[in-house]
GROMACS .gro file of C-alpha atoms in nm:
model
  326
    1UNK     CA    1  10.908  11.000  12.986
    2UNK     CA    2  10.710  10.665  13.094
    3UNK     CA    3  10.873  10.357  13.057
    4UNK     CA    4  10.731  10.136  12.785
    5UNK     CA    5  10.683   9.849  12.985
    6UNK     CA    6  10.540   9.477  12.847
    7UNK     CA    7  10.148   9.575  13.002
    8UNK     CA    8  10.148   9.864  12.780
    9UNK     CA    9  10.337   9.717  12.483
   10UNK     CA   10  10.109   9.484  12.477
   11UNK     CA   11   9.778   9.646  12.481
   12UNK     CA   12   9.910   9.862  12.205
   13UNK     CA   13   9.991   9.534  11.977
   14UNK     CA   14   9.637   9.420  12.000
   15UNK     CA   15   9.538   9.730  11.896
   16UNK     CA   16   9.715   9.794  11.595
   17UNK     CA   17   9.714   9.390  11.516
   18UNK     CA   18   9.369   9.442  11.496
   19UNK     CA   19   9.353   9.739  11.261
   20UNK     CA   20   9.552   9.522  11.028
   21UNK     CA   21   9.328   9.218  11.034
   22UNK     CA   22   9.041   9.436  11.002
   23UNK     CA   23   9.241   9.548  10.653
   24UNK     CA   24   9.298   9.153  10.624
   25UNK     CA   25   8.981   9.100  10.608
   26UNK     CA   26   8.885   9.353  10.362
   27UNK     CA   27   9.121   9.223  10.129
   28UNK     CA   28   9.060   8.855  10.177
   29UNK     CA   29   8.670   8.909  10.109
   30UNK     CA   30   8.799   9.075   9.776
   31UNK     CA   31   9.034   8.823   9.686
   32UNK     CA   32   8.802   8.512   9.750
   33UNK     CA   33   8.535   8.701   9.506
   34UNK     CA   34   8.848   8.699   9.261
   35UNK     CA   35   8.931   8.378   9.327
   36UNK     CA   36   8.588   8.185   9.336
   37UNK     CA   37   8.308   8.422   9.157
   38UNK     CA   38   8.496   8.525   8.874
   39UNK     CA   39   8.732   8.195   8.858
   40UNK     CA   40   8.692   8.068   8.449
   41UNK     CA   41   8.925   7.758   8.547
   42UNK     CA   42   9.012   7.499   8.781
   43UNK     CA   43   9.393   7.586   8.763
   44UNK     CA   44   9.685   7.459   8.960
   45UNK     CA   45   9.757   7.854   9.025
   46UNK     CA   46   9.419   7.925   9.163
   47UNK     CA   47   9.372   7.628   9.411
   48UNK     CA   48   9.755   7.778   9.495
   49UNK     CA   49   9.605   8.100   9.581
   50UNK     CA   50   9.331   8.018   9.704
   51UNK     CA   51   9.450   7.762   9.952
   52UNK     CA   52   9.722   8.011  10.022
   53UNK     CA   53   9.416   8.347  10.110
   54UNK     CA   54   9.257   8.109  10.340
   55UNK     CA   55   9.551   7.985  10.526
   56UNK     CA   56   9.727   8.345  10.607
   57UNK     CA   57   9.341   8.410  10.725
   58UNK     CA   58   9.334   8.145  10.980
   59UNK     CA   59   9.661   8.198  11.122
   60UNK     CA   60   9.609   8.584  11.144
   61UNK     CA   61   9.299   8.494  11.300
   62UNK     CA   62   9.441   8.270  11.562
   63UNK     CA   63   9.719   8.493  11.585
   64UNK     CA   64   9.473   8.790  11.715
   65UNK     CA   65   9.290   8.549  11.913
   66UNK     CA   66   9.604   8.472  12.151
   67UNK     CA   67   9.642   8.809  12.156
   68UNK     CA   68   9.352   8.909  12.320
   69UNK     CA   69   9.340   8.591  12.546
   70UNK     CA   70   9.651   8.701  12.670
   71UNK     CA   71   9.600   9.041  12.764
   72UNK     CA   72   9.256   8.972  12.946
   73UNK     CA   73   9.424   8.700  13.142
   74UNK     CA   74   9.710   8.934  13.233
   75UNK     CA   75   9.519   9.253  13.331
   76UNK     CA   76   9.119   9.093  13.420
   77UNK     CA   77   9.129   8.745  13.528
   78UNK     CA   78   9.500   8.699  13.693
   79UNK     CA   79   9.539   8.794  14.047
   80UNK     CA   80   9.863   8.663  14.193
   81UNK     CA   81  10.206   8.812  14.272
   82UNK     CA   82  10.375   9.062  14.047
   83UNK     CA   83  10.019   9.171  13.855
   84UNK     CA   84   9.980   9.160  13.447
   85UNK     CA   85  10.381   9.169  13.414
   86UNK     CA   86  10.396   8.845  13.566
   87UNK     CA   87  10.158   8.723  13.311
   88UNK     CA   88  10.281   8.923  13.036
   89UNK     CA   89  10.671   8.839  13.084
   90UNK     CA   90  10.671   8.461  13.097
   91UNK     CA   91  10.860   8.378  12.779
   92UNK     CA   92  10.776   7.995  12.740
   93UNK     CA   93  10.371   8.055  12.854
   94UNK     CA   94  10.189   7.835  12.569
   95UNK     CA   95  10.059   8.185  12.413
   96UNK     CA   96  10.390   8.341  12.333
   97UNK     CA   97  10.511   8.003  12.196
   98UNK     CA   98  10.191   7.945  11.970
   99UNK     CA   99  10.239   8.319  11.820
  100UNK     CA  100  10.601   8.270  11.751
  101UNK     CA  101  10.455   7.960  11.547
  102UNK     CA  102  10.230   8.157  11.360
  103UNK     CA  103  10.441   8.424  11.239
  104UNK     CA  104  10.681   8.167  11.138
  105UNK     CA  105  10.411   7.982  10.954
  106UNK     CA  106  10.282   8.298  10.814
  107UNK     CA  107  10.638   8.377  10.709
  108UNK     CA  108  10.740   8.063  10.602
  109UNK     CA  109  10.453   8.074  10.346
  110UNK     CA  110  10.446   8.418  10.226
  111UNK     CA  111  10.816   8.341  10.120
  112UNK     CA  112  10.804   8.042   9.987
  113UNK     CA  113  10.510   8.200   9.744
  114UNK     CA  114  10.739   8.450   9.668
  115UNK     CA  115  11.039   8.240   9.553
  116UNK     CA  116  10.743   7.993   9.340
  117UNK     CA  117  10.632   8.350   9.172
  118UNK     CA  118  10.986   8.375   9.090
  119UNK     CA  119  11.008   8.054   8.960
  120UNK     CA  120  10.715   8.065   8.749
  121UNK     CA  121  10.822   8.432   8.610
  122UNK     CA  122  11.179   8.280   8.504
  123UNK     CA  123  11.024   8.051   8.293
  124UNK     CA  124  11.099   7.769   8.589
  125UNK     CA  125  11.476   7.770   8.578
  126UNK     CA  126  11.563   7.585   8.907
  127UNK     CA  127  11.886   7.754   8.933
  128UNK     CA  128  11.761   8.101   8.971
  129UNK     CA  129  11.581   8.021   9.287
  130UNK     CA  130  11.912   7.819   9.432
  131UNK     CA  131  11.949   8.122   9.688
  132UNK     CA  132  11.608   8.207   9.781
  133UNK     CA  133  11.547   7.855   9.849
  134UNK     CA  134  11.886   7.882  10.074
  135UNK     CA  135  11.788   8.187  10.231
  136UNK     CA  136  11.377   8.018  10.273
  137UNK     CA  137  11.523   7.692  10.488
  138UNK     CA  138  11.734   7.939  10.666
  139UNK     CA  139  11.469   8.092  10.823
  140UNK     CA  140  11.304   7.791  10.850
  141UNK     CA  141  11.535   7.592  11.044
  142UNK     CA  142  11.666   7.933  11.261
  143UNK     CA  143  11.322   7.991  11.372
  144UNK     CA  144  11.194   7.646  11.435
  145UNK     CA  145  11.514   7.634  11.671
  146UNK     CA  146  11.408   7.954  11.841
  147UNK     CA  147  11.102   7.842  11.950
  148UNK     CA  148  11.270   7.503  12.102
  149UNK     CA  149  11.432   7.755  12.251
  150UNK     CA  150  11.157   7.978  12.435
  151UNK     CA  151  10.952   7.686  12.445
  152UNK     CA  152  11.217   7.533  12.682
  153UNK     CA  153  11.359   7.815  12.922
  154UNK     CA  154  11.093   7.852  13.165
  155UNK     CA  155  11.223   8.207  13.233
  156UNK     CA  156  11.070   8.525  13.276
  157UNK     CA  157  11.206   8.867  13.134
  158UNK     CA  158  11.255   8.996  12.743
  159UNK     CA  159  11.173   8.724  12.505
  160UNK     CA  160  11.475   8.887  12.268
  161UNK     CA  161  11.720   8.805  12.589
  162UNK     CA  162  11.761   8.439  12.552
  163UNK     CA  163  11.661   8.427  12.147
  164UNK     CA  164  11.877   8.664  11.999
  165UNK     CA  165  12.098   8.475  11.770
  166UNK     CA  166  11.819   8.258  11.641
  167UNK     CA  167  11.577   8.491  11.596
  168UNK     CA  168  11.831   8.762  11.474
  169UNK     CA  169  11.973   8.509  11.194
  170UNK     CA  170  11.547   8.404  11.095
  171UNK     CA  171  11.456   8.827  11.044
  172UNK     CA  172  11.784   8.828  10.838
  173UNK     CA  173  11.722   8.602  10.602
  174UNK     CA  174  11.375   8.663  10.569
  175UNK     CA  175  11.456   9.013  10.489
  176UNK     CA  176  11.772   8.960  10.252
  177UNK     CA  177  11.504   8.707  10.057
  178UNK     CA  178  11.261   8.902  10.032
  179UNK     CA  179  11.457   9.168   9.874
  180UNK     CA  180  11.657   8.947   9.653
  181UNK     CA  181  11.363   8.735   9.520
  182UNK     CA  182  11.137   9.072   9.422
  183UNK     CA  183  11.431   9.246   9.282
  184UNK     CA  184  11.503   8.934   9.083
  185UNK     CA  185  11.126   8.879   8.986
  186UNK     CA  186  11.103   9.269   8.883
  187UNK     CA  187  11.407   9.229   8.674
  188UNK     CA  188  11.239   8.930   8.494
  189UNK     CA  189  10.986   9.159   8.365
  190UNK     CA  190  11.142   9.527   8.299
  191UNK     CA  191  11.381   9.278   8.090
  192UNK     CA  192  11.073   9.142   7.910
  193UNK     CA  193  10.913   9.482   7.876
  194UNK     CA  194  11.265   9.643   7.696
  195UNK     CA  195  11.338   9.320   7.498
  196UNK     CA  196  10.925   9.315   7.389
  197UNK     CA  197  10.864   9.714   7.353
  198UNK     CA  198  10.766   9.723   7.006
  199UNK     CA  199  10.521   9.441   7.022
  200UNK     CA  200  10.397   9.562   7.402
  201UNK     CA  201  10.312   9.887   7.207
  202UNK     CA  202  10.164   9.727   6.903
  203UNK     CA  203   9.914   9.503   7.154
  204UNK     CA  204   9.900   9.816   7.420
  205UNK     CA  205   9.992   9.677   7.729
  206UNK     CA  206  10.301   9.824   7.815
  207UNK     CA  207  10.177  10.049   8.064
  208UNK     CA  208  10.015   9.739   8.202
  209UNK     CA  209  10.381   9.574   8.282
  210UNK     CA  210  10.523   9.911   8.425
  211UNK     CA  211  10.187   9.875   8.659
  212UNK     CA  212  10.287   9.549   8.753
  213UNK     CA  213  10.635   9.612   8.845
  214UNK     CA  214  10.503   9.911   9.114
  215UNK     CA  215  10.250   9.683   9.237
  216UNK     CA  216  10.545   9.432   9.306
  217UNK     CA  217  10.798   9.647   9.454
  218UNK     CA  218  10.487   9.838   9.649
  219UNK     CA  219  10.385   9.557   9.819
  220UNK     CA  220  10.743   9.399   9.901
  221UNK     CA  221  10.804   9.754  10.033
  222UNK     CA  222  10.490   9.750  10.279
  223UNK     CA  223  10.623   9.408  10.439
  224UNK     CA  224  11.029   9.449  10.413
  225UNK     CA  225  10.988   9.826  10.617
  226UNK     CA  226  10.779   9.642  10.865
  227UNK     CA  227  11.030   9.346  10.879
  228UNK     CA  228  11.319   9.575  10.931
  229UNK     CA  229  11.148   9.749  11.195
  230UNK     CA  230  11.063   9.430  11.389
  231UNK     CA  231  11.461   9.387  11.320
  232UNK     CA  232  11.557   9.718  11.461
  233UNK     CA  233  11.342   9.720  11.799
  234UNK     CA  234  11.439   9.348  11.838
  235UNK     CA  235  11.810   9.394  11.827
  236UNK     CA  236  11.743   9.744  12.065
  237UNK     CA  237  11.563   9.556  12.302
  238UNK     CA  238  11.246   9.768  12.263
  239UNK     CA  239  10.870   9.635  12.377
  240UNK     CA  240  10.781   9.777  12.057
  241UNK     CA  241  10.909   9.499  11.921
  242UNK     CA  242  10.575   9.254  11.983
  243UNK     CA  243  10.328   9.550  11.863
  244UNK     CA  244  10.574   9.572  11.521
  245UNK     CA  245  10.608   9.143  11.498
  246UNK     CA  246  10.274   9.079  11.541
  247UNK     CA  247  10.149   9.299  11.317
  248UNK     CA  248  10.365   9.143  11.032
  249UNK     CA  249  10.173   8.836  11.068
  250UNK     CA  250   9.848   9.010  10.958
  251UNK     CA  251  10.057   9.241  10.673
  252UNK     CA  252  10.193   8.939  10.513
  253UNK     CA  253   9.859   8.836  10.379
  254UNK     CA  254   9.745   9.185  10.343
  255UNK     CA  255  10.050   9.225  10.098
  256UNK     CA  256   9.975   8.888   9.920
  257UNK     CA  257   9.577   8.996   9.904
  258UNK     CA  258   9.684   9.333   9.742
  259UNK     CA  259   9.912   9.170   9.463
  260UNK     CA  260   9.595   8.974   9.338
  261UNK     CA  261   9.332   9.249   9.409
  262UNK     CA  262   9.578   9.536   9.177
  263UNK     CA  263   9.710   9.277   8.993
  264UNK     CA  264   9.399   9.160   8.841
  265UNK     CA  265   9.249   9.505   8.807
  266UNK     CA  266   9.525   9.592   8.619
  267UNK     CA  267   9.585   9.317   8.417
  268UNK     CA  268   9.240   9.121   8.380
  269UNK     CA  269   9.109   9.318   8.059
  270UNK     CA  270   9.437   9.280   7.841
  271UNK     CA  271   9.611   8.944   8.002
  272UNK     CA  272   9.675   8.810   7.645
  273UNK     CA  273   9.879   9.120   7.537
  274UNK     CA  274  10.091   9.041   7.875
  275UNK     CA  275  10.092   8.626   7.728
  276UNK     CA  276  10.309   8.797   7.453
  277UNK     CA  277  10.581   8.888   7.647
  278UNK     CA  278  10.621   8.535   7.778
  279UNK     CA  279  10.735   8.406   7.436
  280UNK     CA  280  11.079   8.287   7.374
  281UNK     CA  281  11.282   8.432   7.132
  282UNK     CA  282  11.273   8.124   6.932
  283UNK     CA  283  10.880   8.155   6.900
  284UNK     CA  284  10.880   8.557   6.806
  285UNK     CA  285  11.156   8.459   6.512
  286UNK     CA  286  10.884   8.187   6.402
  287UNK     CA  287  10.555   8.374   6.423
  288UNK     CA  288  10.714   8.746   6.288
  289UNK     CA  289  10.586   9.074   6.294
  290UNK     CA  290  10.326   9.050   6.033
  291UNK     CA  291  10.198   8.752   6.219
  292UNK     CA  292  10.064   9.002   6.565
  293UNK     CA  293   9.855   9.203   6.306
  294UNK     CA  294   9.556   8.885   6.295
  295UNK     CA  295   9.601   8.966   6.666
  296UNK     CA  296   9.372   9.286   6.591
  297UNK     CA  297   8.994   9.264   6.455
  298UNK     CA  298   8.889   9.454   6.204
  299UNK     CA  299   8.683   9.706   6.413
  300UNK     CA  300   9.061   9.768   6.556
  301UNK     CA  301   9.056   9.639   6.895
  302UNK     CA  302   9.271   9.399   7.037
  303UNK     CA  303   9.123   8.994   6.985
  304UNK     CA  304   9.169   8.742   7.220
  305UNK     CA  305   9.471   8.513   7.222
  306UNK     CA  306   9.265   8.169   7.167
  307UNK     CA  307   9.094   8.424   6.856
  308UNK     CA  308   9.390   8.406   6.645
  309UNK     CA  309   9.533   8.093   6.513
  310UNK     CA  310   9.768   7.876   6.589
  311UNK     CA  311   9.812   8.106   6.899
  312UNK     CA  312   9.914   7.900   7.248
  313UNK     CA  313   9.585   7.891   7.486
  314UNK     CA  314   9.679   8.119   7.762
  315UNK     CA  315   9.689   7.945   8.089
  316UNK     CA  316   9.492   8.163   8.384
  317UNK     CA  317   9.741   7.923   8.612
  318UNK     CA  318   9.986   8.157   8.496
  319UNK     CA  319   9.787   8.449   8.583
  320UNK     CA  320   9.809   8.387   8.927
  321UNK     CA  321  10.142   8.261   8.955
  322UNK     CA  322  10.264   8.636   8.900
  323UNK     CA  323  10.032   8.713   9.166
  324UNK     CA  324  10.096   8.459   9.449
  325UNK     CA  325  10.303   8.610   9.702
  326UNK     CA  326  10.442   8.672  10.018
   0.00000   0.00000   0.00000
């Protein structure tokens, strides 16, 4: 069996980096039409998103743009000693540094949109996002200190062989987060959804918050397999490690783009009867039962939440604060 050597490590990361940004861009085109076309207000949670759609877009862009730089200066327009390996296997070359920045900007932002849908879903309790937050500048501060670290060793060989502790303690915590912050955010609403079931059925969206929970743990699922993979062939010292870690720059906003695209498929034609479940206890002992049945008109179908009296306005912002992701 053929080694797998950097060259052809390489050429097979651009390829399959650029089958996810071609699914990147799908998405992105969809979300922006969410986003802009069929935006009803000028909410805190959609400038969020948006600014959020059009940042993972510009660094997965850049991100595929070094890509291909580098391979056509290592195998068409280099000509020295030791061919495209030479070119290829310089850790601290500018191009290797820049994409370790951009999948810890991608990263760092996908998370941190993670832990503020968390936030927003616990009905902004600062303590409940004490450890995410922990876990967040962890990966923060062990990555930025990992790219000091390639950016200063002017050596040529593995980028994992100098790295290892830095970049081993970043994929860590980015991982554990990730799993600990969905888990937390899915528990947020199955608890709603048990606590809520008699009104969910009376206002039929029930099925609508089971939907929501799959898209969550779906998406989380697509990025965490691909984060323990870039794990796995890091620690092993495989090549296949820069075709798996670069294509987790591009599946980060993929998996963000999906939780608005489902998300609003899913929940766009009943949001209010999802506003329900959002109501403290204190507010379902004050309005009562009797009071949801003004929340249906007389032809039987469900009315709108600014419809019925006395009835909070629901906030869109909050629409999108489920949705924004890593």
């Amino acid at each position: 069996m053929r080694d797998f050597s950097i060259g052809p490590a390489q050429i097979v990361a651009l390829f399959m980096t650029c089958i996810f940004y071609g699914i990147l861009l799908v998405t992105t085109g969809h979300c922006l039409n969410i986003l802009l076309l069929k935006k009803t207000r000028n909410t805190l949670g959609h400038r969020i998103a948006l600014a959020a759609t059009l940042c993972m877009l510009a660094i997965a862009s850049n991100d595929v743009a070094l890509g291909l730089v580098h391979v056509l200066d290592a195998f068409a327009y280099y000509t020295g000693p030791g061919g495209a390996e030479a070119v290829l296997g310089h850790v601290s070359s500018w191009i290797n540094v820049v994409k370790l920045g951009n999948y810890m900007l991608q990263t760092t932002i996908g998370d941190f949109l993670l832990v503020y849908r968390c936030y927003v879903i616990h009905n902004r309790r600062r303590a409940v996002i004490a450890l995410p937050i922990v876990l967040w500048l962890m990966f923060v501060v062990t990555y930025s200190l990992a790219i000091y670290v390639t950016a200063n060793r002017h050596a040529f060989g593995s980028i994992s062989s100098g790295q290892t502790p830095f970049l081993t303690a970043a994929i860590v915590a980015t991982l554990v987060q990730n799993i600990v912050t969905t888990g937390m955010i899915v528990y947020r609403l199955w608890s709603h959804e048990r606590r809520n079931g008699d009104i969910l059925a009376e206002c039929s969206a029930r099925h609508r918050i089971t939907r929501l929970i799959g898209i969550i743990i779906e998406s989380a699922a697509f990025y965490t397999i691909f984060t323990l993979l870039t794990l796995v062939t890091f620690l092993t010292n495989n090549n296949a490690d820069y075709a798996v870690s670069d294509c987790v720059v591009q599946i980060i906003g993929v998996s963000f783009n999906l939780i608005i695209i489902r998300g609003h498929g899913t929940l766009s034609a009943g949001w209010e009867e999802y506003e329900q479940t959002q109501i403290s206890s204190r507010r379902t002992d004050h309005i009562g039962m009797t009071d949801m049945r003004p929340a249906l008109s007389e032809s039987g179908h469900p009315r709108k939440v600014s419809e019925i009296p006395g009835w909070p306005e629901p906030s869109i912002s909050s629409k999108v604060d489920v949705h924004v992701v890593e």
